[in-house]
Amino acid sequence: MISFLEVLQRATTGPMMSAKEYDMKVFIPAVREVVKKYKIEFDPKDPCPHDDDLADRIYQAGVELYSKVGTYCTDTERIIHFTVEEIEQAVDECPKVVYFGEGPDRIEWHGRMPDDNKLPHCHVGSGTNTTEDVALKMVEAYGRITKAKTTSIPSLTTVGTLSGSLGSPMEVLAGINMMRIAREGLRRAGRPGMAIIDLHPSCASGIGTIASSNPEFGARKSDGWIVAPHAELKINYDSLNQVAYLTSWGANIGQEAGPIMGGYAGGPEGTAVVTLAYAFHGILVVRATYHLTYPIQMLNVCSTTPEMIYVISTSSQAFARNIRAPYYALGYASAGPATKQYFYEAAAYLLAIQSSGIGIEDVHPNKAVGTNQALPIDSEFTCAFGHGNVGITRKEANSIIKKLMEKYMPNIKSAPKGRDLYQCYDLETMKPDDELLKLYDEVIKELNGYGINFK
Amino acid sequence: MDVKDIFAILTKAIVEGDSEQLVGLVKQAIDKVDPLEMVEKGMAPGMTEIGSKFGEGQVYLPELLMAAEAWEEAMKIIKPRLIETGASMKKQGTVVIGTVQTDIHEIGKNILANLLTTAGFDVHDIGCDAPATKFLNKAEEVQADIIAASAIMSTTVPYQKDIIDLLESKGLRDKYVVMVGGGVVSQDWADKIGADGYGELASDGVQVAKKLISQKKGA
Ligand code: B12
């Protein structure tokens, strides 16, 4: 595989142009061209298709797209280009298994296939805004779920009574603070070696990441460290600095991408191809050993609509069949926490990703914009879903998803807001209140009726 | 060709984002048709149409960007004529828009910028990761009416307050209408920091901008 140093070299020697020119003259036309050439068409009747040929066409379209557009470096205003051969070689040689955590909590994560009989990787937690008083309890609750293999940790904006913002020294302090809290939470849950991945939502800058990675604060290279792009397929030196540091340290690096349907990628077809193309950016530019994606719809800002289920299903199938590295997806529900609609939306998304052959993670309620809204019960739901539906096929998933959509799509724009952690949990025991327990029981029974099992 | 037909083709070329056709026609028609009317009766309805199609999810950002680009290309020819004839276009107002310091979530901001353009505002986009001074400097430079700041994360919303603090410290708070929005931003937050307007969605943002600008001009 092309070395990271060569990537850096290309960032300073590739063709130069403004970001606008890249979007308008390089990116948008190339996406349109490959969508047409590979005959990729969205059919709302099949949100989760079981068409291997379509999956492979999306893969081919993604390779061709990435060989044309590469990754744009916003600091040098140049394109980092790769040839088709370089992309294919990178796919062949990239790690197909990743090791997370330490001691008895150490796990292996392998890629899966669509319609696979293997248990998917179950990842829990959320990097959403959380107040400091409950952050420790949240992480402890995530750690207590033994089926969960890795966890995300909350995003903090405070250190005690001080609050701050990204880019200020407060980011560094909040990042370190959250790192310490998270490790302590897992220790309290009896899983001190469990890996914290998706680091580090309190930080976005290279300096924040590097500062909070000091082992003194509980961080490890066997945790997972994600590096963000700019939309779409762009990167800056700050992110490349993170890569320079993380590769030198030998840490697990995650590629994260939130491609936007309706944005530069265009409709569902283009977004599926772009979502897949991020994998090549991940392997080559970010040097990723695992991949996280969260395509999202621009107008509703959620990922449970038919278009978005199509995007995540088809791009995941393309990835699973052709790259087979550790990959998982994060969904955004329109409905708020502790509502029936949240669980319907979450079930639809989980059906799509589990059957399409990738790892699963908690679907975030209320589009992840609320505070203290990612409930531990969501994580239990995710894991029970993953274990209960091993071997579910895309065909089965597709038909259940359509029935679930009949229930939630009419309310997607005016989804119920729900209740946050303070309103529906006993914070002493971290147990849901009776109202939520009753709702959860009812929802599980209802979903059982659709053929979804929980274990 | 009848003037009405010309307007209809101009509208269509904008909607299709077809710069070539648009520019070709503008060049042909510029000596025969009033340039101001070309903009207001031909091109502007195209922008309104594409803007509402976008709002309904019928077309996507690339189509909107292409329409905006076609518009800019055509304006390169029309603007000098407008200046010559002394005619001035009806502008809703001038907006400086950006995503706040350290935040690189730019899509929401881009949508609002494009919708404001299609609604007839003169929009100056200062990009993402923009410090408060950049908002103010640009606003002073282009004599803006509105400053619109997007922030998507709980860790970056405090920078919206910085913009207001900066305006206050320079004694310029009353000169500008300040609008805030983005994922975690709420009406409560907007009130707390003393912003003039908030919109949950970009389309709300356009309505709020129109309302605030008419209040400002009325005042
Ligand atoms: C896509 C995305 C990304 C992409 C952004 C691509 C880009 N360049 O734009 C990438 C991958 C780069 C990214 C990176 C990160 N992200 Co991010 N990201 C998202 C995601 C999924 C969608 C954001 C989006 O574009 N939505 C679509 C647009 C259309 O919605 P919108 O911005 O809200 O805008 C609408 C309205 O708010 C309104 N609006 C917007 N601005 C304005 C302004 C005015 C004046 C008005 C009136 C209206 C208005 O109009 C828009 C349309 O209606 C969100 C989750 C979410 N649901 O928002 C997380 C999210 C915002 N990200 C998050 C995080 C933590 C990060 C990172 C720190 C992760 C990391 N550790 O690397 C980095 C930070 C990078 C940085 N320095 O900014 C968190 C924030 C948590 C928090 N503390 O608040 C979220 C909530 C995800 C989560 N945890 O689940 N992210």
PDB file of C-alpha atoms in Angstrom, chain A residues 20 24-25 28 32 129 155-157 164-168 201-202 204 229-232 234 236 260-268 298-299 368-369 417, chain B residues 54-63 65-66 69 72 101-107 110-111 128 152-159 162 183-184 200-201:
ATOM      1  CA  LYS A  20     -15.450  25.431  -4.753  1.00  0.00           C
ATOM      2  CA  MET A  24     -18.362  22.021  -8.815  1.00  0.00           C
ATOM      3  CA  LYS A  25     -15.940  20.870 -11.477  1.00  0.00           C
ATOM      4  CA  ILE A  28     -20.288  16.742  -8.565  1.00  0.00           C
ATOM      5  CA  ARG A  32     -23.205  11.997 -11.577  1.00  0.00           C
ATOM      6  CA  ASN A 129     -23.830  16.273  24.544  1.00  0.00           C
ATOM      7  CA  SER A 155     -19.288  14.804  24.739  1.00  0.00           C
ATOM      8  CA  LEU A 156     -18.562  17.222  27.564  1.00  0.00           C
ATOM      9  CA  THR A 157     -18.309  20.970  27.452  1.00  0.00           C
ATOM     10  CA  GLY A 164     -15.594  26.144  27.210  1.00  0.00           C
ATOM     11  CA  SER A 165     -15.473  25.642  23.518  1.00  0.00           C
ATOM     12  CA  LEU A 166     -13.540  23.791  20.873  1.00  0.00           C
ATOM     13  CA  GLY A 167     -10.155  25.180  20.022  1.00  0.00           C
ATOM     14  CA  SER A 168      -9.719  26.788  23.423  1.00  0.00           C
ATOM     15  CA  PRO A 201     -16.373  13.778  20.916  1.00  0.00           C
ATOM     16  CA  SER A 202     -15.335  16.462  23.414  1.00  0.00           C
ATOM     17  CA  ALA A 204     -12.168  17.837  17.455  1.00  0.00           C
ATOM     18  CA  PRO A 229     -13.120  14.595   7.040  1.00  0.00           C
ATOM     19  CA  HIS A 230     -14.714  17.783   5.686  1.00  0.00           C
ATOM     20  CA  ALA A 231     -17.759  17.332   3.435  1.00  0.00           C
ATOM     21  CA  GLU A 232     -17.313  15.679   0.994  1.00  0.00           C
ATOM     22  CA  LYS A 234     -11.880  16.689   1.998  1.00  0.00           C
ATOM     23  CA  ASN A 236      -7.252  19.428   6.511  1.00  0.00           C
ATOM     24  CA  ILE A 260     -25.029  14.053   3.344  1.00  0.00           C
ATOM     25  CA  MET A 261     -27.871  12.961   1.086  1.00  0.00           C
ATOM     26  CA  GLY A 262     -29.084  16.031  -0.724  1.00  0.00           C
ATOM     27  CA  GLY A 263     -25.690  17.719  -0.348  1.00  0.00           C
ATOM     28  CA  TYR A 264     -22.822  17.564  -2.847  1.00  0.00           C
ATOM     29  CA  ALA A 265     -23.383  13.823  -3.315  1.00  0.00           C
ATOM     30  CA  GLY A 266     -26.872  14.483  -4.682  1.00  0.00           C
ATOM     31  CA  GLY A 267     -29.634  11.892  -4.276  1.00  0.00           C
ATOM     32  CA  PRO A 268     -29.647   8.446  -2.658  1.00  0.00           C
ATOM     33  CA  MET A 298     -30.109  16.934   4.668  1.00  0.00           C
ATOM     34  CA  LEU A 299     -33.693  18.060   5.028  1.00  0.00           C
ATOM     35  CA  ALA A 368     -28.435  13.475  18.384  1.00  0.00           C
ATOM     36  CA  VAL A 369     -29.035  17.146  19.027  1.00  0.00           C
ATOM     37  CA  LYS A 417     -39.720  14.744  21.472  1.00  0.00           C
TER      38      LYS A 417
ATOM     39  CA  PHE B  54     -34.979  22.102  -2.990  1.00  0.00           C
ATOM     40  CA  GLY B  55     -37.068  22.768   0.101  1.00  0.00           C
ATOM     41  CA  GLU B  56     -39.395  19.950  -0.916  1.00  0.00           C
ATOM     42  CA  GLY B  57     -36.527  17.536  -1.514  1.00  0.00           C
ATOM     43  CA  GLN B  58     -37.193  17.313  -5.272  1.00  0.00           C
ATOM     44  CA  VAL B  59     -33.728  18.558  -6.186  1.00  0.00           C
ATOM     45  CA  TYR B  60     -30.469  18.538  -4.218  1.00  0.00           C
ATOM     46  CA  LEU B  61     -27.604  20.850  -3.370  1.00  0.00           C
ATOM     47  CA  PRO B  62     -25.712  20.323  -6.685  1.00  0.00           C
ATOM     48  CA  GLU B  63     -28.739  21.615  -8.634  1.00  0.00           C
ATOM     49  CA  LEU B  65     -25.320  25.362  -6.616  1.00  0.00           C
ATOM     50  CA  MET B  66     -25.496  25.097 -10.371  1.00  0.00           C
ATOM     51  CA  GLU B  69     -23.419  29.617 -10.498  1.00  0.00           C
ATOM     52  CA  GLU B  72     -23.440  34.646 -11.089  1.00  0.00           C
ATOM     53  CA  GLN B 101     -14.798  29.187  14.917  1.00  0.00           C
ATOM     54  CA  THR B 102     -13.487  25.575  15.117  1.00  0.00           C
ATOM     55  CA  ASP B 103     -16.734  24.142  13.737  1.00  0.00           C
ATOM     56  CA  ILE B 104     -16.427  22.600  10.297  1.00  0.00           C
ATOM     57  CA  HIS B 105     -20.019  21.388   9.948  1.00  0.00           C
ATOM     58  CA  GLU B 106     -20.838  23.446   6.898  1.00  0.00           C
ATOM     59  CA  ILE B 107     -23.747  21.810   5.149  1.00  0.00           C
ATOM     60  CA  ASN B 110     -24.508  26.191   2.895  1.00  0.00           C
ATOM     61  CA  ILE B 111     -28.174  25.344   2.601  1.00  0.00           C
ATOM     62  CA  CYS B 128     -16.586  27.490   8.212  1.00  0.00           C
ATOM     63  CA  ILE B 152     -23.726  22.594  15.170  1.00  0.00           C
ATOM     64  CA  MET B 153     -22.084  21.352  18.343  1.00  0.00           C
ATOM     65  CA  SER B 154     -22.604  22.064  22.019  1.00  0.00           C
ATOM     66  CA  THR B 155     -18.843  22.671  22.097  1.00  0.00           C
ATOM     67  CA  THR B 156     -19.027  25.474  19.527  1.00  0.00           C
ATOM     68  CA  VAL B 157     -22.285  27.330  20.245  1.00  0.00           C
ATOM     69  CA  PRO B 158     -20.485  29.620  22.732  1.00  0.00           C
ATOM     70  CA  TYR B 159     -18.795  31.230  19.712  1.00  0.00           C
ATOM     71  CA  ASP B 162     -18.707  35.821  21.031  1.00  0.00           C
ATOM     72  CA  GLY B 183     -28.239  21.441  15.234  1.00  0.00           C
ATOM     73  CA  VAL B 184     -28.030  22.102  18.987  1.00  0.00           C
ATOM     74  CA  GLU B 200     -34.801  25.598  13.420  1.00  0.00           C
ATOM     75  CA  LEU B 201     -34.560  24.811   9.722  1.00  0.00           C
TER      76      LEU B 201
END
